[in-house]
Tab-separated table of C-alpha atoms and ligand atoms in Angstrom:
chain	number	residue	atom	x	y	z
A	1	MET	CA	81.498	53.839	148.838
A	2	THR	CA	79.671	56.828	147.313
A	3	LYS	CA	76.171	55.857	146.218
A	4	PRO	CA	75.677	55.661	142.447
A	5	ILE	CA	73.267	58.054	140.769
A	6	LEU	CA	70.840	55.734	139.079
A	7	PRO	CA	68.732	56.018	135.905
A	8	GLY	CA	65.724	58.243	136.510
A	9	ALA	CA	67.952	60.846	138.190
A	10	THR	CA	68.737	64.213	136.594
A	11	ILE	CA	72.145	65.210	135.263
A	12	GLY	CA	72.945	68.909	134.935
A	13	VAL	CA	75.252	69.928	132.093
A	14	LEU	CA	77.106	73.261	132.124
A	15	GLY	CA	77.464	74.251	128.472
A	16	SER	CA	75.112	73.584	125.606
A	17	GLY	CA	77.059	72.674	122.463
A	18	GLN	CA	77.392	69.479	120.454
A	19	LEU	CA	79.324	67.657	123.182
A	20	GLY	CA	76.420	68.183	125.567
A	21	ARG	CA	74.010	67.144	122.836
A	22	MET	CA	75.710	63.784	122.298
A	23	PHE	CA	76.040	63.369	126.068
A	24	ALA	CA	72.284	63.992	126.352
A	25	VAL	CA	71.568	61.334	123.716
A	26	ALA	CA	73.570	58.799	125.730
A	27	ALA	CA	72.065	59.874	129.068
A	28	ARG	CA	68.475	59.796	127.840
A	29	ARG	CA	68.986	56.407	126.248
A	30	MET	CA	69.930	55.131	129.692
A	31	GLY	CA	66.855	56.701	131.294
A	32	TYR	CA	68.386	59.828	132.841
A	33	ARG	CA	66.928	63.306	132.619
A	34	VAL	CA	69.166	66.109	131.389
A	35	HIS	CA	69.140	69.809	132.257
A	36	THR	CA	71.486	72.193	130.432
A	37	TYR	CA	72.759	75.627	131.464
A	38	SER	CA	74.445	78.227	129.257
A	39	PRO	CA	74.086	81.859	128.188
A	40	ALA	CA	72.266	80.780	124.986
A	41	GLU	CA	68.912	79.271	124.099
A	42	ASP	CA	67.651	76.938	121.365
A	43	THR	CA	71.011	75.190	121.710
A	44	PRO	CA	72.371	71.846	120.436
A	45	THR	CA	72.148	70.417	123.976
A	46	GLY	CA	68.875	72.184	124.772
A	47	HIS	CA	67.110	70.428	121.871
A	48	LEU	CA	67.649	67.094	123.624
A	49	SER	CA	67.278	68.213	127.228
A	50	ASP	CA	64.358	68.123	129.630
A	51	ARG	CA	65.186	71.662	130.691
A	52	GLU	CA	67.260	74.422	129.126
A	53	VAL	CA	68.306	77.314	131.354
A	54	LYS	CA	69.593	80.483	129.735
A	55	ALA	CA	71.714	82.510	132.145
A	56	ALA	CA	75.248	83.838	132.444
A	57	TYR	CA	77.890	81.573	134.009
A	58	ASP	CA	78.605	84.265	136.594
A	59	ASP	CA	74.943	84.580	137.634
A	60	LEU	CA	75.447	82.530	140.785
A	61	ALA	CA	71.800	82.810	141.871
A	62	ALA	CA	70.770	81.193	138.577
A	63	VAL	CA	73.522	78.564	138.925
A	64	GLU	CA	72.246	77.709	142.401
A	65	GLU	CA	68.651	77.425	141.214
A	66	PHE	CA	69.818	75.164	138.353
A	67	VAL	CA	71.909	72.900	140.562
A	68	ARG	CA	69.206	72.502	143.207
A	69	ARG	CA	67.093	70.674	140.616
A	70	VAL	CA	69.726	68.141	139.498
A	71	ASP	CA	71.463	65.158	141.153
A	72	VAL	CA	74.929	65.597	139.667
A	73	VAL	CA	76.659	68.257	137.576
A	74	THR	CA	79.054	67.809	134.696
A	75	PHE	CA	80.145	70.143	131.912
A	76	GLU	CA	80.772	70.026	128.212
A	77	PHE	CA	82.639	73.307	128.024
A	78	GLU	CA	85.800	73.795	130.065
A	79	ASN	CA	85.803	77.562	130.282
A	80	VAL	CA	83.223	77.626	133.065
A	81	LEU	CA	84.424	79.970	135.829
A	82	SER	CA	85.756	78.568	139.114
A	83	ASP	CA	83.109	80.574	141.025
A	84	THR	CA	80.436	78.742	139.026
A	85	THR	CA	81.780	75.248	139.733
A	86	GLU	CA	82.367	76.111	143.400
A	87	CYS	CA	78.797	77.378	143.711
A	88	ALA	CA	77.511	74.220	141.978
A	89	ALA	CA	79.606	71.963	144.232
A	90	ARG	CA	77.836	73.324	147.326
A	91	HIS	CA	74.600	71.697	146.173
A	92	ALA	CA	75.512	68.628	144.089
A	93	PRO	CA	78.568	66.583	143.157
A	94	VAL	CA	80.482	68.172	140.255
A	95	ARG	CA	82.304	65.596	138.128
A	96	PRO	CA	85.021	65.986	137.143
A	97	GLY	CA	85.784	68.423	139.987
A	98	GLY	CA	86.430	72.114	139.528
A	99	GLY	CA	90.170	71.541	140.117
A	100	VAL	CA	90.413	69.698	136.794
A	101	LEU	CA	88.822	72.649	135.001
A	102	HIS	CA	91.077	75.082	136.803
A	103	VAL	CA	94.160	73.356	135.378
A	104	CYS	CA	92.825	72.618	131.903
A	105	GLN	CA	91.151	75.935	131.117
A	106	HIS	CA	94.431	77.769	131.302
A	107	ARG	CA	97.163	76.732	128.896
A	108	ARG	CA	99.976	77.920	131.121
A	109	ARG	CA	98.680	76.194	134.256
A	110	GLU	CA	98.152	73.056	132.189
A	111	LYS	CA	101.666	73.049	130.733
A	112	ASN	CA	103.260	73.735	134.096
A	113	PHE	CA	101.162	70.968	135.675
A	114	LEU	CA	102.351	68.508	133.000
A	115	TYR	CA	105.975	69.578	133.293
A	116	ASP	CA	105.967	69.523	137.110
A	117	HIS	CA	104.540	65.982	137.097
A	118	GLY	CA	107.186	64.748	134.683
A	119	PHE	CA	104.865	64.155	131.718
A	120	PRO	CA	106.484	64.730	128.295
A	121	VAL	CA	105.322	68.131	127.080
A	122	THR	CA	106.207	70.403	124.152
A	123	PRO	CA	109.160	72.611	125.251
A	124	PHE	CA	107.722	75.935	126.464
A	125	ARG	CA	108.448	79.093	128.439
A	126	ASN	CA	106.102	81.360	130.371
A	127	VAL	CA	105.827	84.839	128.828
A	128	ASP	CA	104.508	87.921	130.663
A	129	SER	CA	106.209	90.716	128.760
A	130	PHE	CA	107.971	91.475	125.504
A	131	ASP	CA	111.310	91.034	127.314
A	132	ASP	CA	110.211	87.550	128.421
A	133	LEU	CA	109.309	86.768	124.826
A	134	GLU	CA	112.763	87.780	123.601
A	135	ARG	CA	114.403	85.683	126.327
A	136	ALA	CA	112.134	82.694	125.615
A	137	VAL	CA	112.857	82.700	121.907
A	138	ALA	CA	116.602	82.937	122.608
A	139	GLU	CA	116.240	79.701	124.611
A	140	LEU	CA	113.803	77.779	122.402
A	141	GLY	CA	114.909	79.095	118.976
A	142	TYR	CA	112.891	79.725	115.811
A	143	PRO	CA	110.298	78.831	114.712
A	144	ALA	CA	108.133	78.979	117.815
A	145	VAL	CA	104.444	79.485	118.603
A	146	LEU	CA	103.185	82.204	120.923
A	147	LYS	CA	99.881	81.249	122.584
A	148	THR	CA	97.694	83.126	125.033
A	149	ALA	CA	97.620	81.482	128.451
A	150	GLY	CA	93.861	81.259	128.774
A	151	PHE	CA	90.678	80.658	126.831
A	152	GLY	CA	92.084	79.672	123.437
A	153	TYR	CA	90.896	76.852	121.246
A	154	ASP	CA	91.150	75.680	117.642
A	155	GLY	CA	94.243	77.761	117.036
A	156	LYS	CA	92.728	81.031	118.314
A	157	GLY	CA	95.084	83.388	120.163
A	158	GLN	CA	98.190	81.932	118.519
A	159	ALA	CA	100.966	83.369	116.393
A	160	VAL	CA	103.929	81.633	114.791
A	161	VAL	CA	107.239	83.487	115.030
A	162	ARG	CA	109.867	82.633	112.436
A	163	SER	CA	112.349	85.481	112.917
A	164	ALA	CA	113.068	88.483	115.154
A	165	GLU	CA	110.860	90.681	112.929
A	166	ASP	CA	107.845	88.555	113.845
A	167	LEU	CA	108.178	89.078	117.599
A	168	ARG	CA	106.586	92.508	118.027
A	169	PRO	CA	103.629	91.825	115.660
A	170	ALA	CA	103.029	88.428	117.321
A	171	TRP	CA	103.060	89.965	120.809
A	172	GLU	CA	100.609	92.663	119.665
A	173	SER	CA	98.391	90.175	117.815
A	174	ILE	CA	97.711	88.163	120.973
A	175	GLY	CA	96.876	91.373	122.855
A	176	GLU	CA	100.099	91.587	124.945
A	177	VAL	CA	98.614	89.254	127.550
A	178	GLU	CA	99.909	86.424	129.733
A	179	ALA	CA	101.169	83.760	127.299
A	180	VAL	CA	103.418	80.800	126.665
A	181	LEU	CA	105.995	80.402	123.940
A	182	GLU	CA	106.269	76.865	122.597
A	183	ALA	CA	108.911	75.344	120.374
A	184	PHE	CA	107.406	74.646	116.952
A	185	VAL	CA	107.286	70.872	116.652
A	186	GLU	CA	107.928	69.375	113.209
A	187	PHE	CA	105.670	66.477	114.066
A	188	GLU	CA	105.137	63.343	112.007
A	189	ARG	CA	101.623	62.921	113.278
A	190	GLU	CA	99.147	64.265	115.768
A	191	VAL	CA	97.508	61.629	117.918
A	192	SER	CA	95.238	61.580	120.939
A	193	VAL	CA	94.154	59.236	123.667
A	194	VAL	CA	90.575	59.622	124.837
A	195	ALA	CA	90.365	57.994	128.247
A	196	ALA	CA	87.971	57.754	131.167
A	197	ARG	CA	88.244	57.209	134.887
A	198	GLY	CA	85.424	56.023	137.081
A	199	LEU	CA	84.496	57.129	140.577
A	200	ASP	CA	86.311	54.069	141.950
A	201	GLY	CA	89.505	54.861	139.984
A	202	ASP	CA	88.842	52.392	137.155
A	203	PHE	CA	90.584	53.428	133.942
A	204	CYS	CA	89.802	52.755	130.295
A	205	HIS	CA	90.740	54.243	126.927
A	206	TRP	CA	89.886	54.013	123.236
A	207	GLY	CA	93.433	53.468	121.993
A	208	VAL	CA	95.555	55.913	120.049
A	209	VAL	CA	93.657	58.004	117.501
A	210	GLU	CA	95.322	59.725	114.547
A	211	ASN	CA	94.188	63.318	114.039
A	212	GLU	CA	94.586	65.444	110.938
A	213	HIS	CA	94.027	69.184	111.276
A	214	SER	CA	93.204	71.809	108.700
A	215	ASN	CA	93.618	75.517	109.580
A	216	HIS	CA	94.227	74.496	113.219
A	217	ILE	CA	90.812	72.773	113.390
A	218	LEU	CA	90.408	69.022	113.643
A	219	ASP	CA	89.480	67.649	110.225
A	220	VAL	CA	89.805	63.835	110.257
A	221	SER	CA	90.151	61.377	113.177
A	222	THR	CA	90.934	57.729	112.589
A	223	PRO	CA	91.326	55.267	115.446
A	224	ASP	CA	94.112	52.732	115.736
A	225	ALA	CA	96.873	55.151	114.702
A	226	PRO	CA	99.834	53.563	112.911
A	227	VAL	CA	102.359	54.035	115.711
A	228	SER	CA	104.894	51.657	117.244
A	229	ASP	CA	103.911	49.464	120.185
A	230	SER	CA	106.159	51.484	122.468
A	231	VAL	CA	104.532	54.790	121.449
A	232	ARG	CA	101.090	53.268	121.932
A	233	ALA	CA	102.021	51.993	125.385
A	234	LEU	CA	103.612	55.302	126.387
A	235	ALA	CA	100.645	57.369	125.145
A	236	VAL	CA	98.243	55.266	127.204
A	237	GLU	CA	100.551	55.319	130.239
A	238	VAL	CA	100.805	59.135	130.064
A	239	ALA	CA	97.024	59.448	129.714
A	240	HIS	CA	96.508	57.149	132.698
A	241	GLY	CA	99.019	59.117	134.759
A	242	ILE	CA	97.321	62.420	133.904
A	243	LEU	CA	93.829	61.199	134.842
A	244	GLU	CA	95.231	59.880	138.119
A	245	ALA	CA	97.222	63.034	138.903
A	246	LEU	CA	94.179	65.218	138.241
A	247	ASP	CA	91.851	62.773	140.033
A	248	VAL	CA	89.511	62.924	137.030
A	249	VAL	CA	86.063	61.377	137.201
A	250	GLY	CA	84.851	61.274	133.612
A	251	VAL	CA	86.397	61.473	130.154
A	252	LEU	CA	89.570	63.392	129.359
A	253	CYS	CA	91.416	63.631	126.060
A	254	VAL	CA	95.190	64.004	125.802
A	255	GLU	CA	96.385	65.447	122.489
A	256	PHE	CA	99.962	64.623	121.502
A	257	PHE	CA	102.525	65.511	118.874
A	258	LEU	CA	104.595	62.583	117.646
A	259	ALA	CA	107.976	63.854	116.405
A	260	PRO	CA	110.629	61.862	114.492
A	261	GLY	CA	112.403	59.244	116.591
A	262	ASP	CA	109.161	58.303	118.350
A	263	ARG	CA	109.302	61.432	120.510
A	264	LEU	CA	105.866	61.847	122.041
A	265	MET	CA	104.858	65.185	123.614
A	266	VAL	CA	101.594	66.331	125.117
A	267	ASN	CA	100.167	69.333	123.252
A	268	GLU	CA	97.021	69.861	125.294
A	269	LEU	CA	94.304	68.362	127.466
A	270	ALA	CA	90.526	68.506	127.110
A	271	PRO	CA	88.797	67.521	130.365
A	272	ARG	CA	85.653	66.165	128.675
A	273	PRO	CA	84.560	64.088	125.675
A	274	HIS	CA	86.527	65.300	122.660
A	275	ASN	CA	86.042	65.683	118.934
A	276	SER	CA	88.684	63.000	118.298
A	277	GLY	CA	86.455	60.532	120.192
A	278	HIS	CA	83.277	61.141	118.201
A	279	PHE	CA	83.831	57.935	116.217
A	280	THR	CA	83.173	55.992	119.437
A	281	PHE	CA	79.467	56.875	119.199
A	282	ASP	CA	79.084	54.591	116.180
A	283	ALA	CA	82.154	52.402	116.239
A	284	SER	CA	82.870	51.401	119.865
A	285	LEU	CA	81.242	49.111	122.359
A	286	THR	CA	80.727	52.092	124.664
A	287	SER	CA	80.934	55.660	123.374
A	288	GLN	CA	82.854	58.411	125.124
A	289	PHE	CA	79.491	60.033	125.874
A	290	GLU	CA	77.973	56.976	127.509
A	291	GLN	CA	81.208	56.553	129.467
A	292	GLN	CA	80.899	60.116	130.717
A	293	VAL	CA	77.370	59.318	131.917
A	294	ARG	CA	78.571	56.125	133.620
A	295	ALA	CA	81.569	57.809	135.253
A	296	VAL	CA	79.771	60.876	136.577
A	297	CYS	CA	76.919	58.710	137.878
A	298	GLY	CA	79.306	56.317	139.628
A	299	LEU	CA	78.380	53.314	137.482
A	300	PRO	CA	80.871	50.723	136.187
A	301	LEU	CA	82.622	51.743	132.962
A	302	GLY	CA	81.684	49.978	129.719
A	303	GLY	CA	84.023	48.178	127.314
A	304	THR	CA	85.834	50.312	124.764
A	305	ASP	CA	86.538	47.794	121.984
A	306	LEU	CA	86.483	49.181	118.451
A	307	LEU	CA	83.754	47.165	116.740
A	308	ARG	CA	85.032	47.797	113.213
A	309	PRO	CA	87.483	50.100	111.435
A	310	ALA	CA	86.051	53.617	111.260
A	311	SER	CA	86.997	57.199	110.515
A	312	MET	CA	85.389	60.545	111.324
A	313	VAL	CA	85.388	63.775	109.351
A	314	ASN	CA	84.124	67.097	110.665
A	315	LEU	CA	81.512	69.119	108.797
A	316	LEU	CA	82.335	72.807	109.115
A	317	GLY	CA	80.030	75.672	108.217
A	318	ASP	CA	82.118	76.320	105.092
A	319	LEU	CA	80.280	73.384	103.469
A	320	TRP	CA	77.122	75.528	103.443
A	321	ALA	CA	78.741	78.288	101.342
A	322	ASN	CA	76.641	77.391	98.274
A	323	GLY	CA	73.493	76.313	100.072
A	324	GLU	CA	72.382	73.223	101.965
A	325	PRO	CA	74.811	70.298	101.546
A	326	ASP	CA	73.566	67.322	99.564
A	327	TRP	CA	72.830	64.880	102.404
A	328	ARG	CA	71.446	62.242	100.055
A	329	ALA	CA	74.722	62.114	98.142
A	330	ALA	CA	76.780	61.543	101.316
A	331	LEU	CA	74.376	58.906	102.601
A	332	ALA	CA	74.439	57.063	99.273
A	333	ASP	CA	77.306	55.107	100.863
A	334	PRO	CA	75.503	52.758	103.281
A	335	ALA	CA	78.580	52.645	105.533
A	336	VAL	CA	78.283	56.361	106.374
A	337	LYS	CA	76.610	57.802	109.479
A	338	LEU	CA	75.514	61.445	109.627
A	339	HIS	CA	75.559	63.527	112.814
A	340	LEU	CA	74.254	67.106	112.751
A	341	TYR	CA	74.268	69.339	115.786
A	342	GLY	CA	71.123	71.360	115.097
A	343	LYS	CA	72.924	74.707	114.832
A	344	ALA	CA	70.755	77.268	113.093
A	345	GLN	CA	73.501	79.279	111.440
A	346	ALA	CA	76.387	77.875	109.422
A	347	LYS	CA	79.501	80.037	109.714
A	348	PRO	CA	82.959	79.349	108.275
A	349	GLY	CA	84.972	77.270	110.755
A	350	ARG	CA	81.912	76.421	112.871
A	351	LYS	CA	81.510	72.732	113.707
A	352	MET	CA	78.055	71.856	112.346
A	353	GLY	CA	78.258	68.064	112.404
A	354	HIS	CA	80.402	65.096	111.450
A	355	LEU	CA	80.350	61.933	109.396
A	356	VAL	CA	81.588	58.529	110.464
A	357	ALA	CA	82.373	55.930	107.808
A	358	PHE	CA	83.275	52.281	108.165
A	359	GLY	CA	85.571	50.188	105.968
A	360	SER	CA	87.405	46.899	105.865
A	361	ASP	CA	90.444	48.701	107.307
A	362	ARG	CA	91.224	52.167	108.637
A	363	ALA	CA	92.492	53.466	105.273
A	364	GLU	CA	89.286	52.451	103.523
A	365	ALA	CA	87.139	53.932	106.298
A	366	ARG	CA	89.053	57.214	106.010
A	367	ARG	CA	88.687	57.252	102.206
A	368	ARG	CA	84.950	56.664	102.446
A	369	ALA	CA	84.468	59.348	105.087
A	370	ILE	CA	86.300	61.914	102.963
A	371	ALA	CA	84.491	60.820	99.781
A	372	ALA	CA	81.118	61.198	101.544
A	373	ARG	CA	82.046	64.689	102.665
A	374	ASN	CA	83.200	65.632	99.164
A	375	ALA	CA	79.851	64.406	97.829
A	376	LEU	CA	78.046	66.921	100.066
A	377	VAL	CA	79.075	69.870	97.972
A	378	LYS	CA	77.302	70.146	94.650
A	379	ARG	CA	79.595	70.823	91.713
B	1	AMP	P1	96.213	74.035	119.842
B	1	AMP	O1	94.994	74.894	119.853
B	1	AMP	O2	97.298	74.528	120.726
B	1	AMP	O3	95.942	72.573	120.000
B	1	AMP	O4	96.776	74.152	118.337
B	1	AMP	C1	96.016	73.741	117.231
B	1	AMP	C2	96.904	73.091	116.189
B	1	AMP	O5	97.967	73.974	115.788
B	1	AMP	C3	97.595	71.840	116.670
B	1	AMP	O6	96.762	70.717	116.626
B	1	AMP	C4	98.762	71.774	115.665
B	1	AMP	O7	98.327	71.281	114.425
B	1	AMP	C5	99.160	73.234	115.534
B	1	AMP	N1	100.181	73.557	116.563
B	1	AMP	C6	99.929	74.080	117.781
B	1	AMP	N2	101.066	74.198	118.509
B	1	AMP	C7	102.070	73.740	117.749
B	1	AMP	C8	103.488	73.586	117.952
B	1	AMP	N3	104.088	73.931	119.091
B	1	AMP	N4	104.207	73.033	116.944
B	1	AMP	C9	103.601	72.668	115.778
B	1	AMP	N5	102.287	72.792	115.529
B	1	AMP	C10	101.512	73.331	116.489
């Protein structure tokens, strides 16, 4: 058996955003040291780390120097280059392995992986040219969504096509690059399963979470989604199968569309703690961040029970449009928890923090979370 990496050891995190920050909170609470590496400084993760290294991901000499001073490497940002993870893996275990990143950082590879393994996935076609796009739309029909194959998130690099006139502008808008065309799914709900797999293959999950998006960005996440037992069981089975097939060590989130008739389809994967699992920090026996620490350090996984009904709302930079939000007003509800990521500049669409609210049931928790966010903006 591989030896566990015990408290007192140092965990290296590639990436320095809010996911790394919450990971660092969990790691430090358990007595680990945290080093973070990214091209930025004064970062959300850096604020809570023992060491913050500012260097480019392709500066392999800097990567090597970073990795030599840590006991294990994980990441909070999946667009780290393969060269970087391969370089890191020569000096310390990288968990999850670079192969997981390779699949998940590229939409087309990810979709083909899912399809080839028989997981239910949104109907799609690979597109490399305008001719491919015309052929793909003839097969999938309108409306459809054209998405760049790599490095897209929160709806970036996407264009909806509703008729033949949209094809040329859509192809130009994504930069005429390698892409996929997906059928547009008239979903009833979006749900996700945040799950984790330990070094010994142990599996756990936080149930099915309901996600509401606004402008392609996650807005509200509420655990214990109102889905049928069979959908719940299938969503968890698919998540388990994906973590096994990718040999994941750590947390991975599977985002699904649920279409009428209980048709469940994977939309995308995030090979790390995910925004739809932020509620676990306050509301679950073990948070997704602590689980990531446990998994990458080879410790047993913790329980994932939901302690009480909860709901999470994101705080985007738009809330700062008329000055600093009114934190006192949001916290006037004693069942509300505030998380801020320490980002210096609020920009529209930028994730600055989130609120978690509790309630006697999920609907009440959701109402209170939204009411607290509304109270932030002075009228
Ligand atoms: P993505 O970045 O691919 O997860 O897309 C962001 C959001 O856009 C999703 O959460 C959906 O709300 C919407 N979306 C993306 N792809 C589709 C699709 N094929 N059909 C319907 N809605 C979509």
